[in-house]
Amino acid sequence: MSSYLQNREGIYHFRYRIPVLLRPYIGKTELKVSLETGNEREAHIRSHHWLRIVDCLKQLCHRVRTREIDSEELPETLKRLLSSSRSHLPSSAPVTSIEPEASIPSPMLQDLITEYTKLKIKKREWRSKTADYYSSMFLEFVEVTTNRPIGGFKKSCIEQYVATISCIPKNRKKKYPGLPISHFIDLAIPEADLPATRTVKEKLAAISTFFKWCVESEYLEKNPSSSVTVKSTSQSYAAFDKNDLQKMFSKEVLATCKHSWQQWLPVLALYTGARQTELAQLLITDVVQIDGIWCLNITDQGNDQKLKTKAAVRIVPIHKGLIAQGFLDYFRDIEKSKHKQLWPTLKPGRYGLGDKVSKWFRDTLKPQCEITNHPSGARKVWHSFRHTFINQAVSQGLPIAHIQQLVGHEKSMLGETGTYTHLTTQQLKQTLDQIKLEGLLS
């Protein structure tokens, strides 16, 4: 049954909330009409007339937002639309009493994407790099689905989109220049070149958020992507083994590091379990002392700093092993240099500071140390430092709630579903220093 139909005491009614933009001109908040029938099929037939009016009102909103219609013209336009009715929005009337003007065409996908993007930037919900990322993703979405009227999108369209982008190789423009997207579905693309399941899920989530906005803005009645899912594949990550770590932290490999971040970020990742971007974006001011304990302040308050979740905002004490290796000496040297960034020579890539770190690990450190994936097929990537830290902590029987707070996990990520008390810096420091990592390096 249409979301606009309601059965009240055996009689169907058509009910529609007037867009906020039009309420001052219409003088009502809702269109409520008795369809004068208790038969659902007949109610659907009689509602067609009102659905056309609803479509007209939605399109009028769009034309006002895009300034195709001046606000001064709107009252007259509405009057013409509802001219054959005694009142602009009658509470009850025979279905044949109003003949709306021809329906205004549904707005095009690209026009709404442009409107949506401008709104996000205006509200400062997207920074420049975020806007660039979404613009590229929306460009791909339009290329896959074509620039069609927004009303033409159904669940099947989104399912086809997901199936298509799952076949589009990474760096396709470099590896397959000039090849249209439609060709990749039938090509035997090497599995290593295919996008990760996580990437496909992120794109679908972004598209779904866009369609949710379309529904809220009353360009659509229903989000076509709301029930579309992405099937998970074997994109799991493995922890590093002792042999991997000994190679990466050997004197020979450390001697080849050209930048301080190449020397310190891997060891920080191992001793904190922090995510790649969390460490890459650290500022000098993020190394702090709390109750006499040196800590890292993982935050999103600085310019261009961003975190994955709310739980990621946290204080992480510095492990005694890091202090023994001279991290605080490095910090004091950089502090004297008046740099703002903890890693002055680390420059952002297309997707931020973490992008450069990921590429360096993948293209330089991993092949240099001859690190191979786990026999099960689970990959060893930068995120494997985090897995190694968590595995060590769990295997040593440390409290799950402590581990969760240290690594910035949501409460249910490691199986702990109850709420936990916020732990003090001293408690976290005691837990952290119990995690034995030195044995993995020698």
CSV table of C-alpha atoms in Angstrom, one decimal:
chain,number,residue,atom,x,y,z
A,1,MET,CA,0.0,0.0,0.0
A,2,SER,CA,1.2,3.5,-0.8
A,3,SER,CA,2.7,5.3,2.1
A,4,TYR,CA,0.2,8.1,1.4
A,5,LEU,CA,-2.8,5.9,2.0
A,6,GLN,CA,-4.3,5.4,5.4
A,7,ASN,CA,-7.3,3.2,6.4
A,8,ARG,CA,-9.3,5.0,9.1
A,9,GLU,CA,-12.4,3.1,10.4
A,10,GLY,CA,-12.7,1.1,7.1
A,11,ILE,CA,-12.4,4.2,4.8
A,12,TYR,CA,-9.2,5.0,2.9
A,13,HIS,CA,-7.7,8.5,3.1
A,14,PHE,CA,-4.9,10.1,1.1
A,15,ARG,CA,-2.5,12.0,3.4
A,16,TYR,CA,0.6,14.0,2.4
A,17,ARG,CA,2.7,16.5,4.4
A,18,ILE,CA,3.1,19.7,2.5
A,19,PRO,CA,6.8,20.6,2.0
A,20,VAL,CA,7.9,23.3,4.5
A,21,LEU,CA,8.9,25.6,1.7
A,22,LEU,CA,5.3,25.8,0.4
A,23,ARG,CA,3.4,25.9,3.6
A,24,PRO,CA,3.5,29.7,4.0
A,25,TYR,CA,1.9,30.0,0.5
A,26,ILE,CA,-0.7,27.3,1.0
A,27,GLY,CA,-1.6,27.9,4.6
A,28,LYS,CA,-1.8,24.3,5.6
A,29,THR,CA,0.7,21.6,6.7
A,30,GLU,CA,-1.0,18.6,5.3
A,31,LEU,CA,-3.2,17.5,2.4
A,32,LYS,CA,-5.9,15.2,3.8
A,33,VAL,CA,-8.5,13.7,1.5
A,34,SER,CA,-11.1,11.0,2.1
A,35,LEU,CA,-11.1,8.7,-0.9
A,36,GLU,CA,-14.7,7.6,0.1
A,37,THR,CA,-14.0,3.9,-0.4
A,38,GLY,CA,-13.1,0.9,1.8
A,39,ASN,CA,-11.7,-1.1,-1.2
A,40,GLU,CA,-7.9,-0.9,-1.3
A,41,ARG,CA,-7.7,-1.4,-5.1
A,42,GLU,CA,-10.2,1.3,-5.7
A,43,ALA,CA,-8.4,3.6,-3.2
A,44,HIS,CA,-5.2,3.1,-5.3
A,45,ILE,CA,-7.0,4.1,-8.5
A,46,ARG,CA,-8.5,7.2,-6.8
A,47,SER,CA,-5.2,8.2,-5.3
A,48,HIS,CA,-3.6,8.6,-8.8
A,49,HIS,CA,-5.1,12.0,-9.1
A,50,TRP,CA,-3.6,13.2,-5.8
A,51,LEU,CA,-0.3,11.6,-6.5
A,52,ARG,CA,0.0,13.8,-9.6
A,53,ILE,CA,-0.6,16.8,-7.4
A,54,VAL,CA,2.0,15.7,-4.9
A,55,ASP,CA,4.5,15.2,-7.8
A,56,CYS,CA,3.7,18.8,-8.9
A,57,LEU,CA,4.3,20.2,-5.4
A,58,LYS,CA,7.6,18.3,-5.1
A,59,GLN,CA,8.8,19.7,-8.4
A,60,LEU,CA,7.7,23.2,-7.5
A,61,CYS,CA,9.9,22.9,-4.5
A,62,HIS,CA,12.8,21.9,-6.7
A,63,ARG,CA,12.2,24.8,-9.1
A,64,VAL,CA,12.2,27.2,-6.2
A,65,ARG,CA,15.4,25.8,-4.7
A,66,THR,CA,17.1,26.0,-8.1
A,67,ARG,CA,15.7,29.5,-8.6
A,68,GLU,CA,13.8,28.5,-11.8
A,69,ILE,CA,10.8,30.1,-10.1
A,70,ASP,CA,11.0,33.3,-8.2
A,71,SER,CA,9.3,33.3,-4.8
A,72,GLU,CA,7.0,36.1,-6.0
A,73,GLU,CA,5.8,33.9,-8.8
A,74,LEU,CA,5.1,30.9,-6.5
A,75,PRO,CA,1.6,32.0,-5.3
A,76,GLU,CA,0.3,32.4,-8.8
A,77,THR,CA,1.8,29.1,-9.9
A,78,LEU,CA,0.2,27.3,-7.0
A,79,LYS,CA,-3.1,29.0,-7.8
A,80,ARG,CA,-3.0,27.8,-11.4
A,81,LEU,CA,-2.1,24.3,-10.2
A,82,LEU,CA,-5.1,24.1,-7.9
A,83,SER,CA,-7.4,26.5,-9.7
A,84,SER,CA,-10.3,24.1,-10.2
A,85,SER,CA,-10.6,23.5,-6.5
A,86,ARG,CA,-12.8,25.6,-4.2
A,87,SER,CA,-9.8,25.7,-1.7
A,88,HIS,CA,-6.2,25.2,-2.4
A,89,LEU,CA,-6.1,21.9,-0.4
A,90,PRO,CA,-9.6,20.6,0.2
A,91,SER,CA,-10.0,18.3,3.2
A,92,SER,CA,-12.6,16.3,1.3
A,93,ALA,CA,-13.8,16.5,-2.3
A,94,PRO,CA,-14.8,14.1,-5.1
A,95,VAL,CA,-11.8,12.7,-6.8
A,96,THR,CA,-12.8,14.3,-10.1
A,97,SER,CA,-13.1,17.9,-8.7
A,98,ILE,CA,-9.5,18.8,-9.5
A,99,GLU,CA,-7.6,18.5,-12.7
A,100,PRO,CA,-3.9,19.4,-12.1
A,101,GLU,CA,-1.7,20.9,-14.7
A,102,ALA,CA,0.6,18.6,-16.5
A,103,SER,CA,3.1,17.1,-14.1
A,104,ILE,CA,6.5,18.8,-13.9
A,105,PRO,CA,9.3,16.4,-15.0
A,106,SER,CA,11.2,14.7,-12.3
A,107,PRO,CA,14.6,16.4,-11.6
A,108,MET,CA,17.7,14.8,-13.2
A,109,LEU,CA,20.2,12.9,-11.1
A,110,GLN,CA,23.1,15.1,-11.9
A,111,ASP,CA,21.2,18.3,-10.9
A,112,LEU,CA,20.3,16.8,-7.5
A,113,ILE,CA,23.9,15.7,-6.9
A,114,THR,CA,25.0,19.2,-7.6
A,115,GLU,CA,22.5,20.6,-5.2
A,116,TYR,CA,23.3,18.0,-2.6
A,117,THR,CA,27.1,18.7,-2.9
A,118,LYS,CA,26.6,22.5,-2.6
A,119,LEU,CA,24.5,22.0,0.5
A,120,LYS,CA,27.1,19.8,2.2
A,121,ILE,CA,29.9,22.3,1.5
A,122,LYS,CA,27.8,25.3,2.5
A,123,LYS,CA,27.0,23.6,5.9
A,124,ARG,CA,30.7,22.7,6.2
A,125,GLU,CA,29.9,19.1,6.6
A,126,TRP,CA,32.5,18.3,3.8
A,127,ARG,CA,36.0,19.7,3.7
A,128,SER,CA,37.7,20.2,0.4
A,129,LYS,CA,39.3,16.7,0.3
A,130,THR,CA,36.0,15.0,1.3
A,131,ALA,CA,34.2,17.0,-1.4
A,132,ASP,CA,36.7,15.8,-4.0
A,133,TYR,CA,36.3,12.2,-2.9
A,134,TYR,CA,32.5,12.3,-3.1
A,135,SER,CA,32.5,14.2,-6.4
A,136,SER,CA,34.7,11.4,-7.9
A,137,MET,CA,32.4,8.8,-6.5
A,138,PHE,CA,29.2,10.5,-7.7
A,139,LEU,CA,30.8,10.9,-11.2
A,140,GLU,CA,31.3,7.1,-11.2
A,141,PHE,CA,27.7,6.6,-10.1
A,142,VAL,CA,26.3,8.7,-12.9
A,143,GLU,CA,28.6,7.0,-15.4
A,144,VAL,CA,27.3,3.6,-14.2
A,145,THR,CA,23.6,4.4,-13.9
A,146,THR,CA,23.4,7.2,-16.5
A,147,ASN,CA,22.0,10.7,-15.8
A,148,ARG,CA,18.3,9.8,-15.6
A,149,PRO,CA,15.3,11.4,-13.8
A,150,ILE,CA,15.6,10.7,-10.0
A,151,GLY,CA,12.1,9.2,-10.0
A,152,GLY,CA,13.3,6.4,-12.3
A,153,PHE,CA,15.6,4.8,-9.7
A,154,LYS,CA,14.5,1.5,-8.3
A,155,LYS,CA,16.1,-1.1,-6.1
A,156,SER,CA,17.3,-3.1,-9.2
A,157,CYS,CA,19.2,0.0,-10.4
A,158,ILE,CA,21.2,0.1,-7.2
A,159,GLU,CA,21.8,-3.6,-7.2
A,160,GLN,CA,23.2,-3.3,-10.7
A,161,TYR,CA,25.4,-0.4,-9.6
A,162,VAL,CA,26.8,-2.5,-6.8
A,163,ALA,CA,27.5,-5.5,-9.1
A,164,THR,CA,29.2,-3.2,-11.6
A,165,ILE,CA,31.5,-1.3,-9.2
A,166,SER,CA,32.5,-4.7,-7.6
A,167,CYS,CA,34.1,-5.5,-11.0
A,168,ILE,CA,35.8,-2.2,-11.6
A,169,PRO,CA,39.5,-2.6,-11.0
A,170,LYS,CA,41.6,-0.2,-8.9
A,171,ASN,CA,43.4,2.5,-10.9
A,172,ARG,CA,41.3,1.5,-13.9
A,173,LYS,CA,42.2,4.7,-15.8
A,174,LYS,CA,45.9,3.8,-15.6
A,175,LYS,CA,45.7,0.1,-16.1
A,176,TYR,CA,42.8,0.1,-18.6
A,177,PRO,CA,42.8,3.5,-20.3
A,178,GLY,CA,39.8,4.4,-22.4
A,179,LEU,CA,37.8,1.3,-21.5
A,180,PRO,CA,34.2,2.0,-20.7
A,181,ILE,CA,32.9,0.8,-17.3
A,182,SER,CA,30.3,-1.5,-18.9
A,183,HIS,CA,33.1,-3.6,-20.3
A,184,PHE,CA,34.6,-4.6,-16.9
A,185,ILE,CA,31.6,-6.9,-16.0
A,186,ASP,CA,32.6,-9.4,-18.7
A,187,LEU,CA,36.4,-9.1,-18.2
A,188,ALA,CA,38.4,-11.6,-16.2
A,189,ILE,CA,40.0,-9.0,-13.8
A,190,PRO,CA,42.7,-10.4,-11.5
A,191,GLU,CA,41.4,-10.7,-7.9
A,192,ALA,CA,44.2,-8.5,-6.6
A,193,ASP,CA,43.0,-5.7,-8.8
A,194,LEU,CA,39.4,-5.8,-7.7
A,195,PRO,CA,38.1,-3.3,-5.0
A,196,ALA,CA,37.9,-4.4,-1.4
A,197,THR,CA,34.4,-5.3,-0.1
A,198,ARG,CA,34.8,-2.4,2.4
A,199,THR,CA,35.3,0.1,-0.5
A,200,VAL,CA,32.1,-1.1,-2.2
A,201,LYS,CA,30.2,-0.8,1.1
A,202,GLU,CA,31.5,2.7,1.6
A,203,LYS,CA,30.3,3.8,-1.8
A,204,LEU,CA,26.9,2.2,-1.3
A,205,ALA,CA,26.6,3.9,2.1
A,206,ALA,CA,27.4,7.3,0.5
A,207,ILE,CA,24.8,6.7,-2.3
A,208,SER,CA,22.2,5.6,0.2
A,209,THR,CA,22.8,8.8,2.3
A,210,PHE,CA,22.2,10.8,-0.9
A,211,PHE,CA,19.0,9.1,-1.6
A,212,LYS,CA,17.9,9.5,2.0
A,213,TRP,CA,18.3,13.3,1.4
A,214,CYS,CA,16.3,13.0,-1.7
A,215,VAL,CA,13.5,11.4,0.3
A,216,GLU,CA,13.7,14.0,3.0
A,217,SER,CA,13.6,16.8,0.4
A,218,GLU,CA,10.6,15.0,-1.1
A,219,TYR,CA,12.1,14.4,-4.5
A,220,LEU,CA,11.5,10.6,-3.9
A,221,GLU,CA,8.9,8.7,-1.9
A,222,LYS,CA,11.2,5.8,-1.0
A,223,ASN,CA,15.0,5.3,-0.8
A,224,PRO,CA,15.8,2.7,-3.5
A,225,SER,CA,19.0,1.7,-1.8
A,226,SER,CA,17.6,1.1,1.7
A,227,SER,CA,17.5,-2.7,1.4
A,228,VAL,CA,20.5,-3.3,-0.9
A,229,THR,CA,23.4,-5.1,0.7
A,230,VAL,CA,27.0,-6.0,-0.3
A,231,LYS,CA,28.1,-9.6,0.2
A,232,SER,CA,31.3,-9.9,2.1
A,233,THR,CA,34.2,-11.7,0.5
A,234,SER,CA,37.5,-13.0,2.0
A,235,GLN,CA,39.0,-9.5,2.5
A,236,SER,CA,40.1,-10.3,6.1
A,237,TYR,CA,43.4,-9.1,7.5
A,238,ALA,CA,46.0,-11.2,9.3
A,239,ALA,CA,48.3,-10.1,12.2
A,240,PHE,CA,52.0,-10.0,11.6
A,241,ASP,CA,54.1,-12.9,12.8
A,242,LYS,CA,57.4,-12.6,14.7
A,243,ASN,CA,59.4,-13.1,11.5
A,244,ASP,CA,57.5,-10.2,9.7
A,245,LEU,CA,58.2,-7.8,12.6
A,246,GLN,CA,61.9,-8.7,13.0
A,247,LYS,CA,62.4,-7.9,9.3
A,248,MET,CA,60.6,-4.6,9.4
A,249,PHE,CA,62.3,-3.4,12.6
A,250,SER,CA,65.8,-4.7,11.7
A,251,LYS,CA,68.7,-2.2,11.6
A,252,GLU,CA,69.2,-2.8,7.9
A,253,VAL,CA,65.6,-1.8,7.1
A,254,LEU,CA,65.5,1.1,9.5
A,255,ALA,CA,68.7,2.5,7.9
A,256,THR,CA,66.9,2.8,4.6
A,257,CYS,CA,64.2,5.1,6.0
A,258,LYS,CA,64.4,8.5,4.4
A,259,HIS,CA,61.9,10.2,6.7
A,260,SER,CA,61.3,10.2,10.4
A,261,TRP,CA,57.7,9.1,9.9
A,262,GLN,CA,58.9,5.9,8.1
A,263,GLN,CA,60.9,5.0,11.2
A,264,TRP,CA,58.4,5.9,13.8
A,265,LEU,CA,54.9,5.3,12.4
A,266,PRO,CA,55.3,1.4,12.2
A,267,VAL,CA,56.6,1.2,15.8
A,268,LEU,CA,53.9,3.6,17.0
A,269,ALA,CA,51.2,1.4,15.3
A,270,LEU,CA,52.6,-1.7,16.9
A,271,TYR,CA,52.7,-0.2,20.4
A,272,THR,CA,49.4,1.7,20.4
A,273,GLY,CA,47.1,-0.3,18.1
A,274,ALA,CA,46.1,3.1,16.6
A,275,ARG,CA,44.8,3.4,13.1
A,276,GLN,CA,47.0,4.6,10.3
A,277,THR,CA,45.3,8.0,9.8
A,278,GLU,CA,45.1,8.6,13.6
A,279,LEU,CA,48.9,8.4,13.8
A,280,ALA,CA,49.7,10.1,10.5
A,281,GLN,CA,47.7,13.3,11.4
A,282,LEU,CA,49.2,13.8,14.9
A,283,LEU,CA,50.3,17.3,15.8
A,284,ILE,CA,53.0,18.4,18.2
A,285,THR,CA,50.2,19.5,20.6
A,286,ASP,CA,48.8,16.0,20.5
A,287,VAL,CA,51.7,14.6,22.6
A,288,VAL,CA,50.6,15.6,26.1
A,289,GLN,CA,51.3,14.8,29.8
A,290,ILE,CA,48.3,13.9,31.9
A,291,ASP,CA,48.9,13.2,35.6
A,292,GLY,CA,52.6,12.9,34.9
A,293,ILE,CA,52.0,10.3,32.2
A,294,TRP,CA,53.0,10.9,28.6
A,295,CYS,CA,50.1,10.3,26.2
A,296,LEU,CA,48.9,10.6,22.6
A,297,ASN,CA,45.7,12.7,22.2
A,298,ILE,CA,43.8,11.0,19.4
A,299,THR,CA,41.4,13.8,18.3
A,300,ASP,CA,39.7,15.4,15.3
A,301,GLN,CA,39.9,18.9,16.5
A,302,GLY,CA,42.8,20.1,14.4
A,303,ASN,CA,42.6,21.3,10.8
A,304,ASP,CA,42.0,18.3,8.4
A,305,GLN,CA,42.0,15.8,11.3
A,306,LYS,CA,39.3,13.2,11.1
A,307,LEU,CA,38.4,10.0,12.9
A,308,LYS,CA,36.5,6.9,12.0
A,309,THR,CA,34.0,6.9,14.9
A,310,LYS,CA,33.1,8.9,18.0
A,311,ALA,CA,34.8,6.1,20.1
A,312,ALA,CA,38.0,6.9,18.3
A,313,VAL,CA,38.4,10.1,20.3
A,314,ARG,CA,40.6,9.0,23.2
A,315,ILE,CA,43.8,9.4,25.2
A,316,VAL,CA,46.4,6.7,24.7
A,317,PRO,CA,49.3,6.5,27.2
A,318,ILE,CA,52.7,6.0,25.6
A,319,HIS,CA,54.0,2.4,26.1
A,320,LYS,CA,57.2,2.1,28.1
A,321,GLY,CA,58.7,0.3,25.1
A,322,LEU,CA,58.2,3.4,23.0
A,323,ILE,CA,59.9,5.6,25.6
A,324,ALA,CA,62.8,3.2,25.8
A,325,GLN,CA,63.3,3.4,22.0
A,326,GLY,CA,63.6,7.2,22.2
A,327,PHE,CA,60.2,8.4,21.0
A,328,LEU,CA,60.1,11.3,23.6
A,329,ASP,CA,63.6,12.4,22.5
A,330,TYR,CA,62.3,12.6,18.9
A,331,PHE,CA,59.2,14.5,20.1
A,332,ARG,CA,61.4,17.1,22.0
A,333,ASP,CA,63.6,17.6,18.9
A,334,ILE,CA,60.6,18.3,16.7
A,335,GLU,CA,59.0,20.5,19.3
A,336,LYS,CA,62.1,22.7,19.3
A,337,SER,CA,61.9,23.1,15.5
A,338,LYS,CA,58.5,24.9,15.8
A,339,HIS,CA,56.8,22.5,13.4
A,340,LYS,CA,53.0,22.0,13.9
A,341,GLN,CA,53.0,18.4,12.5
A,342,LEU,CA,54.7,15.6,14.4
A,343,TRP,CA,55.9,14.4,11.0
A,344,PRO,CA,57.0,17.5,9.1
A,345,THR,CA,58.0,15.7,5.9
A,346,LEU,CA,54.8,13.7,5.6
A,347,LYS,CA,52.6,15.3,2.9
A,348,PRO,CA,49.0,14.4,2.2
A,349,GLY,CA,48.0,12.2,-0.7
A,350,ARG,CA,44.7,12.3,-2.5
A,351,TYR,CA,42.9,11.0,0.5
A,352,GLY,CA,44.9,12.6,3.3
A,353,LEU,CA,48.1,11.9,5.2
A,354,GLY,CA,47.3,8.2,5.7
A,355,ASP,CA,47.3,7.7,2.0
A,356,LYS,CA,51.0,8.3,1.6
A,357,VAL,CA,51.7,6.0,4.5
A,358,SER,CA,49.6,3.2,3.0
A,359,LYS,CA,51.3,3.5,-0.4
A,360,TRP,CA,54.8,3.5,1.2
A,361,PHE,CA,54.0,0.3,3.2
A,362,ARG,CA,52.5,-1.4,0.2
A,363,ASP,CA,55.0,-0.4,-2.5
A,364,THR,CA,58.2,-0.2,-0.4
A,365,LEU,CA,58.3,-1.7,3.1
A,366,LYS,CA,56.3,-4.9,2.5
A,367,PRO,CA,58.2,-6.0,-0.6
A,368,GLN,CA,61.5,-5.0,0.9
A,369,CYS,CA,60.8,-7.3,3.9
A,370,GLU,CA,59.3,-10.0,1.7
A,371,ILE,CA,56.1,-10.1,3.8
A,372,THR,CA,53.6,-12.5,2.4
A,373,ASN,CA,49.9,-13.0,3.1
A,374,HIS,CA,48.7,-15.6,5.6
A,375,PRO,CA,48.2,-19.1,4.1
A,376,SER,CA,44.5,-18.7,4.7
A,377,GLY,CA,44.4,-15.9,2.2
A,378,ALA,CA,44.1,-13.2,4.8
A,379,ARG,CA,46.1,-10.2,3.7
A,380,LYS,CA,48.9,-8.5,5.6
A,381,VAL,CA,48.5,-4.7,5.3
A,382,TRP,CA,49.2,-1.7,7.5
A,383,HIS,CA,46.0,-2.5,9.5
A,384,SER,CA,47.8,-5.7,10.6
A,385,PHE,CA,49.8,-3.7,13.1
A,386,ARG,CA,46.5,-3.0,14.9
A,387,HIS,CA,45.5,-6.7,14.7
A,388,THR,CA,48.9,-7.7,16.2
A,389,PHE,CA,48.5,-5.3,19.1
A,390,ILE,CA,44.9,-6.5,19.9
A,391,ASN,CA,45.9,-10.1,19.5
A,392,GLN,CA,48.8,-9.7,22.0
A,393,ALA,CA,46.6,-7.9,24.5
A,394,VAL,CA,43.8,-10.5,24.3
A,395,SER,CA,46.1,-13.4,24.4
A,396,GLN,CA,47.6,-12.0,27.6
A,397,GLY,CA,44.2,-12.0,29.2
A,398,LEU,CA,43.9,-8.2,29.7
A,399,PRO,CA,40.5,-6.7,30.3
A,400,ILE,CA,38.4,-6.3,27.2
A,401,ALA,CA,37.1,-3.0,28.3
A,402,HIS,CA,40.6,-1.6,28.7
A,403,ILE,CA,41.6,-2.9,25.2
A,404,GLN,CA,38.5,-1.3,23.7
A,405,GLN,CA,39.3,2.1,25.2
A,406,LEU,CA,43.0,1.9,24.2
A,407,VAL,CA,42.2,1.2,20.5
A,408,GLY,CA,39.0,3.2,20.2
A,409,HIS,CA,36.7,0.4,19.5
A,410,GLU,CA,32.9,0.6,19.8
A,411,LYS,CA,31.9,-1.3,22.9
A,412,SER,CA,30.6,-4.3,20.9
A,413,MET,CA,33.5,-4.8,18.6
A,414,LEU,CA,35.4,-7.2,20.8
A,415,GLY,CA,32.4,-8.9,22.2
A,416,GLU,CA,31.8,-6.6,25.2
A,417,THR,CA,28.3,-5.3,24.8
A,418,GLY,CA,27.7,-3.7,28.2
A,419,THR,CA,28.7,-0.1,29.0
A,420,TYR,CA,32.1,0.3,30.6
A,421,THR,CA,33.3,2.9,33.0
A,422,HIS,CA,35.7,5.5,31.6
A,423,LEU,CA,39.1,4.4,32.7
A,424,THR,CA,41.7,6.7,34.2
A,425,THR,CA,45.0,7.4,32.4
A,426,GLN,CA,46.8,5.6,35.2
A,427,GLN,CA,44.6,2.5,34.7
A,428,LEU,CA,45.2,2.5,31.0
A,429,LYS,CA,49.0,3.0,31.4
A,430,GLN,CA,49.2,0.0,33.8
A,431,THR,CA,47.3,-2.2,31.3
A,432,LEU,CA,49.3,-0.9,28.3
A,433,ASP,CA,52.7,-1.6,29.8
A,434,GLN,CA,51.6,-5.2,30.5
A,435,ILE,CA,51.3,-5.9,26.8
A,436,LYS,CA,54.6,-7.6,25.9
A,437,LEU,CA,55.8,-6.6,22.4
A,438,GLU,CA,59.5,-6.6,22.7
A,439,GLY,CA,59.7,-10.3,22.4
A,440,LEU,CA,58.3,-10.1,18.9
A,441,LEU,CA,61.1,-7.8,17.8
A,442,SER,CA,64.1,-9.9,18.9
